PDB file of C-alpha atoms in Angstrom:
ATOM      1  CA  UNK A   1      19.716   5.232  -3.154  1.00 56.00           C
ATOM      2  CA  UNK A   2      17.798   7.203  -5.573  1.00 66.00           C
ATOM      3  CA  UNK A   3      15.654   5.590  -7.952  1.00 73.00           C
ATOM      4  CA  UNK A   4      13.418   6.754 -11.070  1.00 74.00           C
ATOM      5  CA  UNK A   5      10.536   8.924 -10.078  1.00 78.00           C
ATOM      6  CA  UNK A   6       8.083   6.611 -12.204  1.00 78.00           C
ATOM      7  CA  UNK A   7       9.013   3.396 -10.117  1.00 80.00           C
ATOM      8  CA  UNK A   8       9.682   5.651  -7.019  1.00 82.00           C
ATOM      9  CA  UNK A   9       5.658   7.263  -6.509  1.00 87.00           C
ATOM     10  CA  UNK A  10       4.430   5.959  -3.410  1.00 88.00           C
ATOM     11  CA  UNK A  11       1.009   6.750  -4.889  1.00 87.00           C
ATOM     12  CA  UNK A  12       1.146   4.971  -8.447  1.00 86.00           C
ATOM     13  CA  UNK A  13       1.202   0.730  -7.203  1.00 91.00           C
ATOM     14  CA  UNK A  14       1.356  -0.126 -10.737  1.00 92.00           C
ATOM     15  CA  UNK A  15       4.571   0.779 -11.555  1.00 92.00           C
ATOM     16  CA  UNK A  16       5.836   1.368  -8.229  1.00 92.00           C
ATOM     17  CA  UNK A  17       9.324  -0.489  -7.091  1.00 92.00           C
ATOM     18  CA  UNK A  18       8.017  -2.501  -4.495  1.00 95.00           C
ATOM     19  CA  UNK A  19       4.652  -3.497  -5.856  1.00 97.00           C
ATOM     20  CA  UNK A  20       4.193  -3.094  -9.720  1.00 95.00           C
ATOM     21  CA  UNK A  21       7.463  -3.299 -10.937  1.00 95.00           C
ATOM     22  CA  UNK A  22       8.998  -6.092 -12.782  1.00 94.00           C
ATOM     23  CA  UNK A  23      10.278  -7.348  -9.166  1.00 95.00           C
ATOM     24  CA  UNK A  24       7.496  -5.860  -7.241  1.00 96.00           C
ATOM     25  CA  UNK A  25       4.992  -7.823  -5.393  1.00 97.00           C
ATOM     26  CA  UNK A  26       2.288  -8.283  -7.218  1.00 97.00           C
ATOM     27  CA  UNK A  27       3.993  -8.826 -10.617  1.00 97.00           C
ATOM     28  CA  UNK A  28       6.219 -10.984  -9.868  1.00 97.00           C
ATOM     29  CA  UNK A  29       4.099 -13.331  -7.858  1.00 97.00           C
ATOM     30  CA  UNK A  30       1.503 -13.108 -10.140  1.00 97.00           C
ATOM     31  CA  UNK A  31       4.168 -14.215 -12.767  1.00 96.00           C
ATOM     32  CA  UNK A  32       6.287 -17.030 -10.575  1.00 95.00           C
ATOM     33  CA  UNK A  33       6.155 -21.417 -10.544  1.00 94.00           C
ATOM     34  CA  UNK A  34       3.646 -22.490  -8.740  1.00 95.00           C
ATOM     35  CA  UNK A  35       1.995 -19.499  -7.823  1.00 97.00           C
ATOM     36  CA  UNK A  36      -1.395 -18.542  -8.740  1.00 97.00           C
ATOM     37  CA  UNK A  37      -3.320 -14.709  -8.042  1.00 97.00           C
ATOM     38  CA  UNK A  38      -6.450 -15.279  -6.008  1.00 97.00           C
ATOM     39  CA  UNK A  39      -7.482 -11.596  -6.958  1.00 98.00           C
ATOM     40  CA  UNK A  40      -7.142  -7.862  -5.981  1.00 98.00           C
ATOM     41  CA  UNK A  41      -9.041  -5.381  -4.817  1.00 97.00           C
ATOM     42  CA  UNK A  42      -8.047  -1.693  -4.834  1.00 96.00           C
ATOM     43  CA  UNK A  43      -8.810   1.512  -2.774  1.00 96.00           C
ATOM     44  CA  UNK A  44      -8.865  -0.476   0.252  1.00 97.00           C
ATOM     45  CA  UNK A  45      -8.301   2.487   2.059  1.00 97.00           C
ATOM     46  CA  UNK A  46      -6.867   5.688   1.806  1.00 96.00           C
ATOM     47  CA  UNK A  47      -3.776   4.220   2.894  1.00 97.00           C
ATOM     48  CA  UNK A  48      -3.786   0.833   1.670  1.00 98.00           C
ATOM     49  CA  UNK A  49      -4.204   1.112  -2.230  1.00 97.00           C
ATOM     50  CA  UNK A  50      -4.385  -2.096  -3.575  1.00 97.00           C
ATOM     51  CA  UNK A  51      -4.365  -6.028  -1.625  1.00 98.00           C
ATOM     52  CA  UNK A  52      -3.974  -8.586  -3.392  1.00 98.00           C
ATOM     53  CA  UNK A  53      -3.578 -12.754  -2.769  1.00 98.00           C
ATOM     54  CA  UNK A  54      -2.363 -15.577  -4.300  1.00 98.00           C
ATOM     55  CA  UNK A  55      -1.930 -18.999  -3.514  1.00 97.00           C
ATOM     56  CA  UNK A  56       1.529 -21.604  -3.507  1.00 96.00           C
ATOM     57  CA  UNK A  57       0.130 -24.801  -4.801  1.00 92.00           C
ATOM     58  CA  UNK A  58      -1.961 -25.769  -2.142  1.00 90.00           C
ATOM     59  CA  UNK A  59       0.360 -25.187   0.971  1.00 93.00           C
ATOM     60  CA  UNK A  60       0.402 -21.748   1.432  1.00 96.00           C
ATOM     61  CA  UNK A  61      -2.213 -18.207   0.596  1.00 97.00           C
ATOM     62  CA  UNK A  62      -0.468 -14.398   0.676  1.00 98.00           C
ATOM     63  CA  UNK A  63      -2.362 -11.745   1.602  1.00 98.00           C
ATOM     64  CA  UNK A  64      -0.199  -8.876   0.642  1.00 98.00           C
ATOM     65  CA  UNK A  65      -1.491  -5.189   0.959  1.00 98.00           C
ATOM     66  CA  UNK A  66       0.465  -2.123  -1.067  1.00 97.00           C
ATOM     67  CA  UNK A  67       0.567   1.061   1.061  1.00 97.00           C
ATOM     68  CA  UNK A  68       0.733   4.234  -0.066  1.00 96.00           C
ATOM     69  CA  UNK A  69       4.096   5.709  -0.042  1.00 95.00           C
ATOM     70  CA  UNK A  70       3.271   8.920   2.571  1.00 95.00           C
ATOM     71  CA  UNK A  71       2.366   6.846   5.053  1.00 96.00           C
ATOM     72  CA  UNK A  72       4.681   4.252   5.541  1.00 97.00           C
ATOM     73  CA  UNK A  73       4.946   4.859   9.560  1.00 97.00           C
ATOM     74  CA  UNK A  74       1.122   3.535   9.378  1.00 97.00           C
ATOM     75  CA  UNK A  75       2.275   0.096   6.848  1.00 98.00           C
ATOM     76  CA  UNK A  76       4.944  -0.222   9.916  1.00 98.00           C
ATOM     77  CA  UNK A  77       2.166  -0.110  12.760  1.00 98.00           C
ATOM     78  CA  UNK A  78       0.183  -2.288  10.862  1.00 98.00           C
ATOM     79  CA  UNK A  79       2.891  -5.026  10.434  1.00 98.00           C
ATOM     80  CA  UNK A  80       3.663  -4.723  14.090  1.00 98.00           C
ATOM     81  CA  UNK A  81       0.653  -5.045  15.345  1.00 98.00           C
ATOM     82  CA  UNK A  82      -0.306  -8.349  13.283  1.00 97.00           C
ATOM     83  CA  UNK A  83       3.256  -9.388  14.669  1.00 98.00           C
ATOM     84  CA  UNK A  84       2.070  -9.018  18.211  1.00 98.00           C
ATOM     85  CA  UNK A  85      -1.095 -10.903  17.260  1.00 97.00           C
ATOM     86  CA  UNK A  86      -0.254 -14.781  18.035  1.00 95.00           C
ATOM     87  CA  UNK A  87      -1.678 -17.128  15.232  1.00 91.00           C
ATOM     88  CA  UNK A  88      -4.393 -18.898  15.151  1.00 87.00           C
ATOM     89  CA  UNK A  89      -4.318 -22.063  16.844  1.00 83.00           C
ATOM     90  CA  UNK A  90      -5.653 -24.046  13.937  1.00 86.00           C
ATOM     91  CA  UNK A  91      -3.387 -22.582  11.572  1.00 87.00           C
ATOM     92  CA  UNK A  92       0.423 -21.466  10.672  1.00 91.00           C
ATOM     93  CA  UNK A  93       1.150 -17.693  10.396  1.00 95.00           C
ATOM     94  CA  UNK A  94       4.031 -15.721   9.208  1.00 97.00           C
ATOM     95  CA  UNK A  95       3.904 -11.980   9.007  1.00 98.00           C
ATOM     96  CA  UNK A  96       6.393  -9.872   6.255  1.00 98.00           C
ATOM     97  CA  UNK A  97       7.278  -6.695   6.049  1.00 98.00           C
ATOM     98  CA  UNK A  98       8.728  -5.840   2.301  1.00 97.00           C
ATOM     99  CA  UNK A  99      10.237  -2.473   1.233  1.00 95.00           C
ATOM    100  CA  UNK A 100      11.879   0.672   2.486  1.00 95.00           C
ATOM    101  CA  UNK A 101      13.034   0.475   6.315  1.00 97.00           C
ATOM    102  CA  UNK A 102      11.025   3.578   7.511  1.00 97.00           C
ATOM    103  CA  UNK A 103      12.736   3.544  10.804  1.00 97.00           C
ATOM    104  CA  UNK A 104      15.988   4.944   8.795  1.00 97.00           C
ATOM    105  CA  UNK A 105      13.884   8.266   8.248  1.00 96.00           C
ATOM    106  CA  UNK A 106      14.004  10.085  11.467  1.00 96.00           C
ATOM    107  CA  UNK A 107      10.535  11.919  10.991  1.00 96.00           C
ATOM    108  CA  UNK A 108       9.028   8.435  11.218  1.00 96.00           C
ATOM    109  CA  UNK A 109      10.526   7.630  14.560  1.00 95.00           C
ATOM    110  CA  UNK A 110       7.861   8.524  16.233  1.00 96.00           C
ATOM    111  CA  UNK A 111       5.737   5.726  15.315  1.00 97.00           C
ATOM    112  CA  UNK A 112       8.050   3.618  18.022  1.00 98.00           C
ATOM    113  CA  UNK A 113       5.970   4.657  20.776  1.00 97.00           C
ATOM    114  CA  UNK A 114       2.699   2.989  19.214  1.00 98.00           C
ATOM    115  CA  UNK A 115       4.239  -0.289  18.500  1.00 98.00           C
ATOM    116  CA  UNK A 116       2.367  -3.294  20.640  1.00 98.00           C
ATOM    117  CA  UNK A 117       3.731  -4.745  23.742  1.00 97.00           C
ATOM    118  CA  UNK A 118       2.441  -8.785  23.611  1.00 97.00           C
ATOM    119  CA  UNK A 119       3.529 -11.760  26.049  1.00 96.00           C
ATOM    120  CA  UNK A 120       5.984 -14.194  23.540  1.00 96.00           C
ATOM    121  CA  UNK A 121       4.239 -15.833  21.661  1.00 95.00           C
ATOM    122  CA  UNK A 122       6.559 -17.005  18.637  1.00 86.00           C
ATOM    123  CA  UNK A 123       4.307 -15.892  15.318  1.00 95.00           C
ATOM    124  CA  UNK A 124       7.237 -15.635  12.868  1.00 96.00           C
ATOM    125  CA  UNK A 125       8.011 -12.590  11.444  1.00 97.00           C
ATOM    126  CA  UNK A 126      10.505 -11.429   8.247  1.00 97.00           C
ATOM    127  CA  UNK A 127      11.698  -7.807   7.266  1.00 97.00           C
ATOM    128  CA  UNK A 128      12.919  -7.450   4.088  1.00 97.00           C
ATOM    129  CA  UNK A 129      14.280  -3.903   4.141  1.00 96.00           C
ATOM    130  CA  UNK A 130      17.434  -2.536   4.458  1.00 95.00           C
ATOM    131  CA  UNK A 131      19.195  -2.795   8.216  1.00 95.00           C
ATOM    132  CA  UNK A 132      16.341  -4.281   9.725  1.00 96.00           C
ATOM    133  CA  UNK A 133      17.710  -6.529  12.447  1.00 96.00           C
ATOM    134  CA  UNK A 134      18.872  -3.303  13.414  1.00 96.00           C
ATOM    135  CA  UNK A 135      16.014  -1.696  13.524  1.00 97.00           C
ATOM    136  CA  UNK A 136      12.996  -3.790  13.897  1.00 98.00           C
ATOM    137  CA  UNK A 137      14.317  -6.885  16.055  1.00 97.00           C
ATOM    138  CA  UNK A 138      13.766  -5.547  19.429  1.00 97.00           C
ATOM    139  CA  UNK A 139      10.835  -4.415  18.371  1.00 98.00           C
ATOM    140  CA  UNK A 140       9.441  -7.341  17.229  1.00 98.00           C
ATOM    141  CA  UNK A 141      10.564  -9.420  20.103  1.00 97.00           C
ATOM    142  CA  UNK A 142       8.797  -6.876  22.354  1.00 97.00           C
ATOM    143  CA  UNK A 143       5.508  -7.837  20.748  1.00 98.00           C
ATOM    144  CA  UNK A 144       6.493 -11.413  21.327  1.00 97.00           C
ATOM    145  CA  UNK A 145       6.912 -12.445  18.142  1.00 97.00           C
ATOM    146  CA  UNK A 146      10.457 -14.544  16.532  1.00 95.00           C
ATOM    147  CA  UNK A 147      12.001 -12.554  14.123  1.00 96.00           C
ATOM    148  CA  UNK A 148      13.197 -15.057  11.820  1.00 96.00           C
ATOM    149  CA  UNK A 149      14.680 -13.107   8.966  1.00 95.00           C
ATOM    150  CA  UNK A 150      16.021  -9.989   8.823  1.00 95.00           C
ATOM    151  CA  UNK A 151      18.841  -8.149   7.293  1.00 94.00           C
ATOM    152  CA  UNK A 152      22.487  -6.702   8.320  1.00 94.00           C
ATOM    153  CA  UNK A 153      22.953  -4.237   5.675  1.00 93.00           C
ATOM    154  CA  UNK A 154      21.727  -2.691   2.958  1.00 93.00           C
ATOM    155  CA  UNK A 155      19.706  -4.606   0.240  1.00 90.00           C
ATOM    156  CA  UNK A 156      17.084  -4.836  -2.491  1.00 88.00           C
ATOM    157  CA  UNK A 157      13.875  -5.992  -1.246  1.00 91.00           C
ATOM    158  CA  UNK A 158      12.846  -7.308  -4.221  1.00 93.00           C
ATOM    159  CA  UNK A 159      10.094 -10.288  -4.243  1.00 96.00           C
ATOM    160  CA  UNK A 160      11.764 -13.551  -5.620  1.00 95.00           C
ATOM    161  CA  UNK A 161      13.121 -13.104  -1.851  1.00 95.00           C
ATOM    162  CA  UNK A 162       9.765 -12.909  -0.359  1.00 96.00           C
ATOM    163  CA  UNK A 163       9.191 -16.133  -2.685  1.00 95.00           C
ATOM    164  CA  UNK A 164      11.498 -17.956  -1.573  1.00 94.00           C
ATOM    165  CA  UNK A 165      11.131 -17.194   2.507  1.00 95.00           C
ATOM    166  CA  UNK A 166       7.232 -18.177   1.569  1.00 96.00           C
ATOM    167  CA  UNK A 167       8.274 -21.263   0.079  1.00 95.00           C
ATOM    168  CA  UNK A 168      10.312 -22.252   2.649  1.00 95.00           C
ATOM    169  CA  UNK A 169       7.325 -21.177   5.660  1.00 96.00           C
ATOM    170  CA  UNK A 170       5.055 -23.337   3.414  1.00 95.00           C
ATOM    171  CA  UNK A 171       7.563 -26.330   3.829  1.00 95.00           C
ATOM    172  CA  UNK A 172       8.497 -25.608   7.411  1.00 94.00           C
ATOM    173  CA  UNK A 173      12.011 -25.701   6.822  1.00 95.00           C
ATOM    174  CA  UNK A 174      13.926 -24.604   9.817  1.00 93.00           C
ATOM    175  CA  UNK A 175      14.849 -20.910  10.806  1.00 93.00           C
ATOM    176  CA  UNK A 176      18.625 -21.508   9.347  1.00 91.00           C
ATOM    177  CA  UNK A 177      17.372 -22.982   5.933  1.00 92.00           C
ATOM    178  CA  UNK A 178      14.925 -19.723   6.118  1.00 91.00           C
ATOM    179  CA  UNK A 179      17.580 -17.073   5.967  1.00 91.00           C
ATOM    180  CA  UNK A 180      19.763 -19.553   3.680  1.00 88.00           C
ATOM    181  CA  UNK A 181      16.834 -19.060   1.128  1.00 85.00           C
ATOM    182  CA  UNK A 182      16.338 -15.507   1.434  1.00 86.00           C
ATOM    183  CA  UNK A 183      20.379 -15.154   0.430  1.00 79.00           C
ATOM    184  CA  UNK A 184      20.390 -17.497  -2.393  1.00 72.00           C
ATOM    185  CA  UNK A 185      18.917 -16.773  -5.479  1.00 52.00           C
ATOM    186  CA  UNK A 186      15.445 -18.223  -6.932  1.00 42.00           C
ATOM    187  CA  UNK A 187      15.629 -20.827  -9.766  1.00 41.00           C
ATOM    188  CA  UNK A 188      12.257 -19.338 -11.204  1.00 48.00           C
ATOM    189  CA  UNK A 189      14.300 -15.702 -12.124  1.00 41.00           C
ATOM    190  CA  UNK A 190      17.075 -14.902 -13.960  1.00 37.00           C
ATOM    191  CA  UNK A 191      18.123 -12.387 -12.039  1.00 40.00           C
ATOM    192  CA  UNK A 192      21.765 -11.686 -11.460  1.00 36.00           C
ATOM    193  CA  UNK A 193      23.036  -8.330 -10.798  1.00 37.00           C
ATOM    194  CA  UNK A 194      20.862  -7.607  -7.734  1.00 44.00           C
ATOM    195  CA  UNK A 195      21.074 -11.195  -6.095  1.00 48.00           C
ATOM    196  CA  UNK A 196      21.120 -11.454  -2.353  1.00 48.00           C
ATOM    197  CA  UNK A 197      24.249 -12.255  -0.381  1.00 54.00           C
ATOM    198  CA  UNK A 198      23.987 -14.480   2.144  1.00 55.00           C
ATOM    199  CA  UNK A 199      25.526 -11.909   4.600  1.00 64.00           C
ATOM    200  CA  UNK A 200      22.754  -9.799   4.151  1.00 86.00           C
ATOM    201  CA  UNK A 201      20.801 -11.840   6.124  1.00 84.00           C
ATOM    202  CA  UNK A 202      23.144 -12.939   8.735  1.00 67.00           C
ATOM    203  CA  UNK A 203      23.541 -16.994   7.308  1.00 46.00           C
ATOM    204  CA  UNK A 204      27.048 -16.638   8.352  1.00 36.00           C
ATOM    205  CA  UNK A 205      26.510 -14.885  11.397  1.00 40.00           C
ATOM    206  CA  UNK A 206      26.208 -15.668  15.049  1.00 40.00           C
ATOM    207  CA  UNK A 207      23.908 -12.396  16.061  1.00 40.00           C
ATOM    208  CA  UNK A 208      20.027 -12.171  15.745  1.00 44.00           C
ATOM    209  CA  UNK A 209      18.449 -13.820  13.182  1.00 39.00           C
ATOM    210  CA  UNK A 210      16.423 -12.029  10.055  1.00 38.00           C
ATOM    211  CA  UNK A 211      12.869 -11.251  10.101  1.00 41.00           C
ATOM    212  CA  UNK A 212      10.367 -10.733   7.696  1.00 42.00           C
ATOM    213  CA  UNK A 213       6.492  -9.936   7.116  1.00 43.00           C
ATOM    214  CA  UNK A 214       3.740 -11.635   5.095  1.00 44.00           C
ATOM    215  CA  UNK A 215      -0.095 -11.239   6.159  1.00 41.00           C
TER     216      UNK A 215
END
């Protein structure tokens, strides 16, 4: 669906849809109970244009890195690779992937045939983007990691979903309670005409569960 070119540039993170917009990434974490911003750092790259973390109380740090628009098939071989990457032993890892399902596009199909091949190894993983059991679920259990959360239809990946998957990770609720939070809105927002159904993410469902990407 077409949106405003100012919230639309792939190349402008401040006001962009996914990252500097009032439901973006870094705003609204920045913004949300309980959360606190550890700091950012842009021009990571020429690809990566801004990373930024924050912190849950003291349960949980989000590392979350906003990718230039263009080159979205490189943000998608980037999440799949840390997916295929099992966690460190000393530590709990989830990896998120937040924003437009570039496997839609046809001219990023391509990118398939670099995606990691990895033993199972059960890192959990979350894609919040439109159709993406559909079209990252294989994939991700092919790099041996548990998609957890992902979605059967179209949605808004806005990020008081990503809050409230965190929150849940950071309380090690169970896989069932994950997707239930993902389709439920967030107390902290008072959001209402773009809340998440709960069929979006398959909580009534008995096919693959939803996955989802945080680093």
């Amino acid at each position: 669906m077409p949106v405003p070119a100012k919230i639309g540039n792939g190349d402008d993170p401040h006001n962009n849809l996914y990252w500097g917009a009032a439901y973006g990434v870094k705003t609204f974490l920045s913004k949300a109970d309980g959360w606190q911003k550890l700091g950012c750092e842009k021009n990571i790259s020429d690809t990566i244009l801004e990373r930024c973390q924050f912190a849950w109380k003291d349960k949980l740090t989000v590392t979350a890195d906003a990718y230039r628009g263009s080159r979205i098939d490189q943000a998608m071989l980037d999440f799949m690779q840390q997916a295929a990457t099992p966690s460190n032993a000393t530590k709990r890892e989830m990896v998120v992937f937040i924003g437009h399902d570039g496997l839609m596009d046809a001219q990023n199909q391509p990118i398939i045939e670099h995606f990691p091949k990895h033993a199972r190894h059960d890192k959990q993983a979350v894609v919040l983007a439109c159709m993406s059991d559909e079209f990252f679920s294989e994939h991700l259990q092919a790099a041996g990691s548990k998609p957890v959360v992902t979605t059967f239809s179209f949605m808004a990946p806005e990020a008081y979903v990503l809050e409230a998957v965190a929150r849940g990770f950071a309380n090690q609720v169970s896989e069932a309670e994950l997707r239930n939070s993902a389709g439920t809105l967030t107390p902290n927002t008072s959001v209402s005409q773009s809340k998440p159904e709960k069929s979006v993410f398959g909580a009534n469902s008995q096919t693959k569960p939803i996955k989802l990407s945080l680093r």
